[in-house]
Amino acid sequence: MPHKIGFVVVSSSGHEDGFSARELMIHAPTVSGWRSPRFCQFPQEIVLQMVERCRIRKLQLLAHQYMIASKIEFYISESLPEYFVPYQGERFRRLGYVSLCDNEKTGCKARELKSVYVDAVGQFLKLIFHQNHVNKYNIYNQVALVAINIIGDPADFSDESNITSREKLLDHYLGQNTEDPALEGTYAGKPDYISPLDDLAFDMYQDPEVAQIIRKLDERKREAVQKERYDYAKKLKQAIADLQKVGERLGRYEVEKRCAVEKEDYDLAKEKKQQMEQYRAEVYAQLELHSLMDAELMRRPFDLPPQPLVPSGSPRHRKPVPSLPQLEERGTENRFAEPFLQEKASSCSVTISPQHSLADQLLPATDPHPKINVEPLPYDERPLPAIRKQQGEALAEPEMSDADTGDAQRGGVSGEPEPLTEKALREASTAIEVLGETLVAGAYSKVWSYREDALLTLYQKLMEMPVGTPKEDLKNTLRASIFVIRKAIKDIVSPVFQASLKLLKMIITQYIPKHRLSKLETTHCVERTVPLLLSRTGDSSARLRIMALNFIQEMALFKEVKCLQIIPSYLVQPLKANSSVHLAMSQVDLLARLLKDLGTRSSGLTVENVMKFSVSALEHRVYEVRETAVRIILDMYKQHQTFILEYLPPDDSNTRKNVLYKTIFEGFAKIDGRPTDAEIRAQKKAATEEAEKQRKEEIKALQEQLAALKEIQAEVQEKESDAVKPKNQDAQGRRAAPPEALEVPDNHYLDNLCIFCGERSESFTEEGLDLHYWKHCLMLARCDHCKQVVEISSLTEHLLTECDKKDRFGKCYRCSEAVLKEELPRHIKIKDCNPAKSEKLANRCPLCHENFTPGEEAWKAHLMGAAGCTMNLRKTHVLQKAQALQPGKGPAVAKSGTSGWKVGSKIPTPRGGLSKSSGRTYTKR
């Protein structure tokens, strides 16, 4: 009987790192297979050596979903050719080729399983891969093979078969038929029957450990049949059927765990691992309960990586592979397996093309089609899991508890759903009374098409209910329908989930208004379904997640639901620390959407609950959640501004060390039209450059004045040298006195001069000037917060950028003056300040808060003139003192008290030829 042949990889033309051809020696749901090098030259080839010389009956190839070769050729040989082993001259014999589909129809999301029936003898098999199909995913022009399976017989098995056949023929004529043909490990005595356990689809679906148990149980079943223990054989048969579903589910969990690890979603990977361990333990406990699990089966040979397909002995000497039961004995198994297979074939995102024959291309070959088809769905057409980084697509399988699996009376696929289990009857008793057992059985079916049909039937039934129906019947029907919808919302099959949303929308927007039911019924619908819908927004399937998000947003805007304000209350619940990434992202995204659609007036969303949720979301571990929370806070600030600041920390340098808060406060500044920190720094830099430019211009002007004075002095000296009469020297000296008054030595022009107010006095020595600056100069003022002396014109800039207490001040965007931060919100709110004008249009006095003529001289007129600033406290004292002085003399400055002060920043001495500098400060000793 043909069976699986073990093989090893002898050589390959090359491979990509991590995808060696030796991967083909392992069959498991998570294998990666072989890939050619990137941008390789074609053709590529792989040589396989079977464990012994054999007759190949069937080859199975599982192609990659997008790294697909256009054609694969097959060659066979009795031994290695001379370029492998020089002293042997045997060469490969070409069998033919097979073409692979380009997979465009499936969008490169399916893997093609090719089954090739051949009849060729040899020990070495060579595969030659030709140029790849071009698609947008295969950017490196590679070809790949996920798995290969060889099924055949030992080459010398035919002689033994003839001997056995002759012995059986003699026994038959002598009436000594001691064995039933079914016990020969074949179906109905057919020698070309291939066991499903040797099929590639079995290993690619099954968890390796469960597959090993299934094979051992199958051997025990065959032994039980030989010993005529039919009850035990029936029990083993049912256990094998159940374990096949268990193995497929564990294989799917393993694939999902691997995908989660590749996406670095370790929480999901841990959850899948625990789910596998728990499910495996429960299944093994059931096997022990029914005395089907012993020490031999409890061994865990697959804790290590799966071993290559190389048996320890010859396939001829292994135990015969058990045959499948007779057709009349398969009723129970078919009823169990068919619904699952049909559902998988319909709902799975991975599809397999039908088997193809190489009768026209591959010679010699036997009949490519099996003569007996006992399976309701051929193994070659069963979908296989594609391990690929897709957005959450998973193999569709109904989530059934162990009780459901064990107690279910499996129904057929003749058009009616299987009967309800005892647990389902108890659970859905109320819905059965209202809707009928047939409809509810469809909703509980393992076949997704039955579940979808049940929802569509219920939809039509509710639409056709007459208006005059009693209220009590309407309410009972509604509540029973919500029960069915809740179960369908949990379904992982997309059409079923979509049908449940369609039915729920119709109930809320049409059924309830049509029959004039109360808001209490609408509340019941929303409260019973919204938590489940929110949980589906964390689904690993992107398609289901988006459908749930869009429907919740749409439902929140229904006029029947909007007034209830139920959905917003769910969205502002704090995020759980252990919630999944998708669930947290969906919740904040949905809140941002509804905030734009509903606002914060009579919608269930308030400034308080939205801001508390958003501030807590700023601490979430996921970047996308934090980013969306920042966007929500900025949207709230556009509407409510100052009220938002109550829920945030103060805007200071410590808070701005946090990048999120810095982004938030800079966003506030942009909304208010205020400059950001970067803009302020740019403005300061420009102001500094402008001040430096003005200083240089003033120095240049002063130097020009000194040059003019030198010219005047030269003219006076020339006139004195022209005087001839000695008797007029005194008179000439007296007449020349005024010019001498103008004569100022070059190096002593700025002596005894205040460079800020322009006052000159003999008392203005170095210490005298310090005293003048500290107490009397009308152009300077003392900062009340840091006790430094600064120019009045730069007092505002000093408070905002230079003062030791600058963190206490903020700038009013209306008057541009420095205001204490605790008073700033009230200052902005009352709008009582005098608006400032542009610096080009007017100067702004920080003492009297008035705007006046722009320019440097205007500051002197404003601060020193009688009609100028009324809040300059030094001016009154100086004016009164000036009136007491004699005409022509400068103001006298007291010389006492100078010992208690020192200059914090030296004023340029007159000898330096420098003018005043803005922002100069002085400190107390």
Coordinates of N, CA, C and O in Angstrom, one line a residue, residues 171-309:
D171 N -5.9 -20.0 -0.3 CA -6.7 -20.0 0.9 C -8.2 -19.8 0.6 O -9.1 -20.4 1.1
H172 N -8.4 -18.9 -0.4 CA -9.8 -18.6 -0.8 C -10.5 -19.9 -1.4 O -11.6 -20.2 -1.1
Y173 N -9.7 -20.6 -2.3 CA -10.3 -21.8 -2.9 C -10.5 -22.9 -1.9 O -11.3 -23.8 -2.1
L174 N -9.6 -22.9 -0.9 CA -9.7 -24.0 0.1 C -10.7 -23.6 1.2 O -10.8 -24.4 2.2
G175 N -11.3 -22.4 1.1 CA -12.2 -22.0 2.2 C -11.6 -21.6 3.5 O -12.2 -21.8 4.5
Q176 N -10.3 -21.2 3.4 CA -9.6 -20.9 4.6 C -9.3 -19.4 4.6 O -8.1 -19.0 4.8
N177 N -10.3 -18.6 4.3 CA -10.1 -17.1 4.3 C -10.0 -16.6 5.7 O -11.1 -16.3 6.3
T178 N -8.8 -16.4 6.3 CA -8.7 -16.1 7.7 C -8.7 -14.6 7.9 O -8.8 -14.2 9.1
E179 N -8.5 -13.8 6.9 CA -8.4 -12.3 7.1 C -9.5 -11.6 6.2 O -9.8 -12.1 5.1
D180 N -10.0 -10.6 6.7 CA -11.0 -9.8 6.0 C -10.2 -8.8 5.2 O -9.1 -8.3 5.6
P181 N -10.6 -8.5 3.9 CA -9.8 -7.6 3.1 C -9.7 -6.2 3.8 O -8.7 -5.5 3.6
A182 N -10.6 -5.8 4.6 CA -10.6 -4.5 5.3 C -9.4 -4.4 6.3 O -9.0 -3.4 6.6
L183 N -8.9 -5.6 6.7 CA -7.9 -5.6 7.7 C -6.5 -5.5 7.0 O -5.5 -5.5 7.7
E184 N -6.4 -5.4 5.7 CA -5.2 -5.3 5.0 C -4.6 -3.9 5.0 O -3.6 -3.6 4.3
G185 N -5.3 -3.0 5.7 CA -4.8 -1.6 5.7 C -5.2 -0.9 4.4 O -4.6 0.1 4.1
T186 N -6.2 -1.5 3.6 CA -6.6 -0.8 2.4 C -8.1 -0.6 2.5 O -8.8 -1.2 3.3
Y187 N -8.6 0.3 1.7 CA -10.0 0.6 1.7 C -10.7 -0.4 0.7 O -10.3 -0.4 -0.5
A188 N -11.6 -1.3 1.2 CA -12.3 -2.2 0.3 C -11.3 -3.1 -0.4 O -11.5 -3.5 -1.5
G189 N -10.1 -3.3 0.2 CA -9.1 -4.2 -0.4 C -8.4 -3.6 -1.6 O -7.7 -4.3 -2.3
K190 N -8.4 -2.3 -1.8 CA -7.8 -1.7 -2.9 C -6.3 -1.4 -2.6 O -6.0 -0.7 -1.6
P191 N -5.4 -2.0 -3.4 CA -4.0 -1.8 -3.0 C -3.4 -0.4 -3.3 O -2.3 -0.1 -2.8
D192 N -4.2 0.4 -4.1 CA -3.6 1.7 -4.4 C -4.2 2.8 -3.5 O -4.1 4.0 -3.8
Y193 N -4.9 2.4 -2.4 CA -5.5 3.4 -1.5 C -4.4 4.1 -0.7 O -3.5 3.4 -0.2
I194 N -4.5 5.4 -0.6 CA -3.6 6.2 0.2 C -4.3 6.7 1.5 O -5.3 7.4 1.4
S195 N -3.7 6.4 2.6 CA -4.3 6.8 3.9 C -4.3 8.4 4.0 O -3.3 9.0 3.7
P196 N -5.4 8.9 4.5 CA -5.3 10.4 4.8 C -4.3 10.8 5.8 O -3.8 12.0 5.8
L197 N -3.8 9.9 6.6 CA -2.8 10.2 7.6 C -1.4 10.4 6.9 O -0.5 11.0 7.6
D198 N -1.3 9.9 5.7 CA 0.0 10.1 5.0 C -0.1 11.3 4.1 O 0.9 11.7 3.4
D199 N -1.2 12.0 4.0 CA -1.4 13.1 3.1 C -0.7 14.4 3.7 O -0.6 14.5 4.9
L200 N -0.2 15.2 2.8 CA 0.5 16.4 3.2 C -0.5 17.3 4.0 O 0.0 18.0 4.9
A201 N -1.7 17.4 3.6 CA -2.7 18.3 4.3 C -2.8 17.9 5.7 O -3.0 18.8 6.6
F202 N -2.7 16.6 6.1 CA -2.8 16.2 7.5 C -1.7 16.8 8.3 O -2.0 17.4 9.4
D203 N -0.5 16.6 7.9 CA 0.6 17.2 8.7 C 0.7 18.7 8.7 O 1.1 19.3 9.7
M204 N 0.3 19.3 7.6 CA 0.3 20.8 7.6 C -0.8 21.4 8.4 O -0.8 22.6 8.7
Y205 N -1.8 20.6 8.7 CA -2.9 21.1 9.5 C -2.7 20.8 11.0 O -3.0 21.6 11.9
Q206 N -2.1 19.6 11.3 CA -2.2 19.1 12.6 C -1.0 19.6 13.5 O 0.1 19.8 13.0
D207 N -1.3 19.7 14.8 CA -0.3 19.9 15.7 C 0.6 18.6 15.8 O 0.0 17.5 15.8
P208 N 1.9 18.7 15.7 CA 2.7 17.5 15.5 C 2.5 16.5 16.7 O 2.5 15.3 16.4
E209 N 2.3 16.9 17.9 CA 2.1 16.0 19.0 C 0.8 15.3 18.9 O 0.7 14.1 19.1
V210 N -0.2 16.0 18.5 CA -1.6 15.4 18.3 C -1.5 14.4 17.1 O -2.2 13.4 17.1
A211 N -0.8 14.8 16.1 CA -0.7 13.9 14.9 C -0.1 12.6 15.3 O -0.5 11.5 14.8
Q212 N 0.9 12.7 16.1 CA 1.6 11.4 16.6 C 0.6 10.6 17.4 O 0.5 9.3 17.2
I213 N -0.2 11.2 18.2 CA -1.2 10.4 19.0 C -2.3 9.8 18.0 O -2.7 8.7 18.2
I214 N -2.7 10.6 17.0 CA -3.7 10.1 16.1 C -3.1 8.8 15.4 O -3.9 7.8 15.2
R215 N -1.9 8.9 15.0 CA -1.3 7.7 14.3 C -1.3 6.5 15.2 O -1.5 5.3 14.8
K216 N -0.9 6.7 16.5 CA -0.9 5.6 17.4 C -2.3 5.0 17.7 O -2.4 3.8 17.7
L217 N -3.2 5.9 17.8 CA -4.6 5.4 18.0 C -5.1 4.7 16.7 O -5.9 3.7 16.9
D218 N -4.7 5.1 15.6 CA -5.1 4.5 14.3 C -4.5 3.0 14.3 O -5.2 2.1 13.8
E219 N -3.3 2.9 14.7 CA -2.7 1.5 14.8 C -3.5 0.7 15.8 O -3.7 -0.5 15.5
R220 N -3.9 1.2 16.9 CA -4.6 0.5 17.9 C -6.0 0.1 17.4 O -6.5 -1.0 17.6
K221 N -6.6 1.0 16.6 CA -7.9 0.7 16.0 C -7.8 -0.5 15.1 O -8.6 -1.4 15.1
R222 N -6.7 -0.6 14.3 CA -6.5 -1.7 13.4 C -6.3 -3.0 14.1 O -6.9 -4.0 13.8
E223 N -5.5 -2.9 15.2 CA -5.3 -4.1 16.0 C -6.7 -4.6 16.7 O -6.9 -5.8 16.8
A224 N -7.5 -3.6 17.1 CA -8.8 -3.9 17.7 C -9.7 -4.6 16.7 O -10.4 -5.5 17.0
V225 N -9.6 -4.1 15.4 CA -10.5 -4.8 14.4 C -10.0 -6.2 14.2 O -10.8 -7.1 14.0
Q226 N -8.7 -6.4 14.1 CA -8.1 -7.7 13.9 C -8.6 -8.7 15.0 O -8.8 -9.9 14.8
K227 N -8.7 -8.1 16.3 CA -9.1 -9.0 17.4 C -10.6 -9.0 17.6 O -11.1 -9.5 18.6
E228 N -11.3 -8.3 16.7 CA -12.8 -8.3 16.7 C -13.3 -7.5 17.9 O -14.4 -7.8 18.4
R229 N -12.6 -6.6 18.4 CA -13.1 -5.7 19.5 C -13.7 -4.5 18.9 O -13.1 -3.4 18.9
Y230 N -14.9 -4.7 18.3 CA -15.5 -3.6 17.5 C -16.0 -2.4 18.3 O -15.9 -1.3 17.9
D231 N -16.4 -2.6 19.5 CA -16.8 -1.5 20.4 C -15.6 -0.6 20.7 O -15.7 0.6 20.6
Y232 N -14.5 -1.2 21.0 CA -13.3 -0.5 21.3 C -12.8 0.2 20.0 O -12.4 1.4 20.0
A233 N -12.9 -0.4 18.8 CA -12.5 0.2 17.6 C -13.4 1.4 17.2 O -12.9 2.4 16.8
K234 N -14.7 1.2 17.5 CA -15.6 2.4 17.3 C -15.3 3.6 18.2 O -15.3 4.7 17.8
K235 N -14.9 3.2 19.4 CA -14.5 4.3 20.4 C -13.2 5.0 19.9 O -13.1 6.2 19.9
L236 N -12.3 4.2 19.4 CA -11.0 4.8 18.9 C -11.3 5.6 17.6 O -10.7 6.7 17.4
K237 N -12.2 5.1 16.8 CA -12.5 5.9 15.6 C -13.1 7.3 15.9 O -12.7 8.3 15.3
Q238 N -14.0 7.3 16.9 CA -14.6 8.6 17.3 C -13.5 9.5 17.9 O -13.5 10.7 17.7
A239 N -12.6 8.9 18.7 CA -11.5 9.7 19.3 C -10.6 10.3 18.3 O -10.2 11.4 18.4
I240 N -10.3 9.5 17.2 CA -9.5 10.0 16.1 C -10.1 11.2 15.4 O -9.5 12.2 15.1
A241 N -11.4 11.0 15.2 CA -12.1 12.1 14.5 C -12.1 13.4 15.4 O -11.9 14.5 14.9
D242 N -12.3 13.2 16.7 CA -12.3 14.4 17.6 C -10.9 15.0 17.7 O -10.7 16.2 17.6
L243 N -9.9 14.1 17.7 CA -8.5 14.6 17.8 C -8.0 15.3 16.6 O -7.2 16.2 16.6
Q244 N -8.6 15.0 15.4 CA -8.2 15.7 14.2 C -8.7 17.2 14.3 O -7.9 18.1 13.9
K245 N -9.8 17.4 14.9 CA -10.3 18.8 15.1 C -9.4 19.5 16.1 O -9.1 20.7 16.0
V246 N -9.1 18.7 17.2 CA -8.2 19.3 18.2 C -6.8 19.7 17.6 O -6.3 20.8 17.9
G247 N -6.3 18.8 16.8 CA -5.0 19.1 16.3 C -5.0 20.3 15.3 O -4.0 21.1 15.3
E248 N -6.1 20.4 14.6 CA -6.2 21.5 13.7 C -6.3 22.8 14.4 O -5.7 23.8 14.1
R249 N -7.1 22.8 15.5 CA -7.2 24.0 16.3 C -5.8 24.4 17.0 O -5.4 25.5 17.0
L250 N -5.1 23.4 17.5 CA -3.8 23.7 18.1 C -2.8 24.2 17.1 O -2.0 25.0 17.4
G251 N -2.9 23.6 15.9 CA -2.1 24.1 14.8 C -2.3 25.5 14.5 O -1.4 26.3 14.2
R252 N -3.6 25.9 14.5 CA -4.0 27.3 14.2 C -3.5 28.2 15.3 O -3.0 29.3 15.0
Y253 N -3.6 27.8 16.6 CA -3.1 28.6 17.7 C -1.6 28.8 17.5 O -1.1 29.8 17.8
E254 N -0.9 27.7 17.1 CA 0.6 27.8 17.0 C 0.9 28.8 15.9 O 1.9 29.6 16.0
V255 N 0.2 28.8 14.8 CA 0.4 29.8 13.7 C 0.2 31.2 14.2 O 0.9 32.2 14.0
E256 N -0.9 31.4 15.0 CA -1.2 32.7 15.5 C -0.2 33.2 16.5 O 0.2 34.4 16.6
K257 N 0.3 32.3 17.3 CA 1.4 32.6 18.3 C 2.6 33.0 17.5 O 3.3 34.0 17.9
R258 N 3.0 32.3 16.4 CA 4.2 32.7 15.7 C 4.0 34.1 15.0 O 5.0 34.9 15.1
C259 N 2.8 34.4 14.5 CA 2.6 35.7 13.9 C 2.7 36.8 15.0 O 3.2 37.9 14.7
A260 N 2.2 36.5 16.2 CA 2.2 37.5 17.3 C 3.7 37.8 17.7 O 4.0 38.9 17.9
V261 N 4.5 36.7 17.7 CA 5.9 36.9 18.0 C 6.6 37.8 16.9 O 7.4 38.7 17.2
E262 N 6.3 37.5 15.7 CA 6.9 38.3 14.6 C 6.5 39.8 14.7 O 7.3 40.6 14.3
K263 N 5.3 40.0 15.1 CA 4.8 41.4 15.3 C 5.2 42.0 16.6 O 4.9 43.1 16.9
E264 N 5.9 41.2 17.5 CA 6.4 41.6 18.8 C 5.2 42.0 19.7 O 5.3 42.8 20.6
D265 N 4.1 41.3 19.5 CA 2.9 41.4 20.4 C 3.0 40.2 21.4 O 2.4 39.2 21.2
Y266 N 3.9 40.4 22.4 CA 4.2 39.3 23.3 C 3.0 38.9 24.2 O 2.9 37.8 24.7
D267 N 2.2 39.9 24.5 CA 1.0 39.6 25.3 C 0.1 38.6 24.6 O -0.4 37.7 25.2
L268 N -0.1 38.9 23.3 CA -1.0 37.9 22.5 C -0.3 36.6 22.4 O -0.9 35.5 22.5
A269 N 1.0 36.6 22.2 CA 1.8 35.3 22.1 C 1.6 34.5 23.4 O 1.4 33.3 23.4
K270 N 1.8 35.2 24.5 CA 1.6 34.5 25.8 C 0.2 34.0 26.0 O 0.0 32.8 26.5
E271 N -0.8 34.8 25.6 CA -2.1 34.3 25.7 C -2.4 33.1 24.9 O -3.1 32.1 25.3
K272 N -1.8 33.1 23.6 CA -2.0 31.9 22.8 C -1.3 30.7 23.4 O -1.9 29.5 23.3
K273 N -0.2 30.9 23.9 CA 0.5 29.7 24.5 C -0.3 29.1 25.7 O -0.4 27.9 25.8
Q274 N -0.8 30.0 26.6 CA -1.6 29.5 27.7 C -2.9 28.8 27.2 O -3.3 27.8 27.7
Q275 N -3.4 29.4 26.1 CA -4.6 28.8 25.6 C -4.4 27.4 25.0 O -5.1 26.5 25.2
M276 N -3.2 27.3 24.4 CA -2.8 25.9 23.8 C -2.6 24.9 25.0 O -3.1 23.8 24.9
E277 N -1.9 25.4 26.0 CA -1.6 24.4 27.1 C -2.9 24.0 27.8 O -3.1 22.8 28.1
Q278 N -3.8 25.0 28.0 CA -5.0 24.7 28.7 C -5.9 23.7 27.9 O -6.4 22.7 28.4
Y279 N -6.0 24.0 26.6 CA -6.8 23.2 25.7 C -6.2 21.8 25.6 O -7.0 20.8 25.6
R280 N -4.9 21.7 25.5 CA -4.3 20.4 25.3 C -4.5 19.6 26.6 O -4.8 18.4 26.5
A281 N -4.4 20.2 27.8 CA -4.6 19.5 29.0 C -6.0 19.0 29.1 O -6.2 17.9 29.6
E282 N -7.0 19.8 28.7 CA -8.4 19.4 28.8 C -8.6 18.2 27.9 O -9.3 17.3 28.3
V283 N -8.1 18.2 26.7 CA -8.3 17.1 25.8 C -7.6 15.8 26.3 O -8.2 14.8 26.2
Y284 N -6.4 15.9 26.8 CA -5.7 14.8 27.3 C -6.5 14.2 28.5 O -6.5 13.0 28.7
A285 N -7.1 15.1 29.3 CA -7.9 14.6 30.5 C -9.1 13.8 30.0 O -9.4 12.8 30.6
Q286 N -9.7 14.3 28.9 CA -10.8 13.5 28.3 C -10.4 12.2 27.8 O -11.1 11.2 28.0
L287 N -9.2 12.1 27.2 CA -8.7 10.8 26.7 C -8.4 9.9 27.9 O -8.7 8.7 27.8
E288 N -7.9 10.4 28.9 CA -7.6 9.6 30.1 C -8.9 9.1 30.7 O -9.0 8.0 31.2
L289 N -9.9 10.0 30.7 CA -11.2 9.6 31.3 C -11.8 8.4 30.6 O -12.5 7.6 31.2
H290 N -11.6 8.4 29.3 CA -12.2 7.3 28.5 C -11.1 6.2 28.3 O -11.3 5.4 27.3
S291 N -10.1 6.2 29.1 CA -9.1 5.1 29.0 C -8.4 5.0 27.7 O -8.1 3.9 27.2
L292 N -8.2 6.1 27.0 CA -7.5 6.1 25.7 C -6.1 6.7 25.8 O -5.4 6.7 24.8
M293 N -5.7 7.2 26.9 CA -4.4 7.8 27.0 C -3.6 7.0 28.1 O -4.1 6.8 29.2
D294 N -2.4 6.6 27.7 CA -1.6 5.8 28.6 C -0.2 6.5 28.5 O 0.0 7.5 27.9
A295 N 0.7 5.8 29.2 CA 2.1 6.4 29.3 C 2.8 6.5 28.0 O 3.5 7.5 27.7
E296 N 2.5 5.6 27.1 CA 3.1 5.7 25.7 C 2.7 6.9 25.0 O 3.5 7.6 24.4
L297 N 1.4 7.2 25.1 CA 0.8 8.4 24.4 C 1.2 9.7 25.1 O 1.2 10.7 24.5
M298 N 1.4 9.6 26.4 CA 1.7 10.8 27.1 C 3.1 11.3 26.9 O 3.4 12.4 27.3
R299 N 4.0 10.5 26.3 CA 5.3 11.0 26.0 C 5.2 12.2 25.1 O 4.4 12.3 24.2
R300 N 6.1 13.2 25.3 CA 6.0 14.4 24.5 C 7.2 14.5 23.6 O 8.2 15.2 23.8
P301 N 7.2 13.7 22.5 CA 8.4 13.7 21.6 C 8.5 15.0 20.8 O 9.5 15.3 20.2
F302 N 7.5 15.8 20.8 CA 7.6 17.0 20.0 C 7.8 18.3 20.8 O 7.5 19.4 20.3
D303 N 8.3 18.1 22.0 CA 8.7 19.3 22.7 C 9.9 19.9 22.0 O 10.1 21.1 22.1
L304 N 10.7 19.1 21.4 CA 11.8 19.6 20.6 C 11.3 19.9 19.2 O 10.2 19.5 18.8
P305 N 12.1 20.5 18.3 CA 11.7 20.8 17.0 C 11.3 19.5 16.2 O 11.9 18.5 16.5
P306 N 10.4 19.6 15.3 CA 10.0 18.3 14.6 C 11.2 17.7 13.9 O 12.1 18.4 13.4
Q307 N 11.2 16.4 13.9 CA 12.4 15.7 13.3 C 12.1 15.5 11.8 O 11.0 15.5 11.3
P308 N 13.2 15.4 11.0 CA 13.1 15.2 9.6 C 12.3 13.9 9.3 O 12.2 13.0 10.1
L309 N 11.8 13.8 8.1 CA 11.0 12.7 7.7 C 11.9 11.5 7.3 O 11.8 11.1 6.1

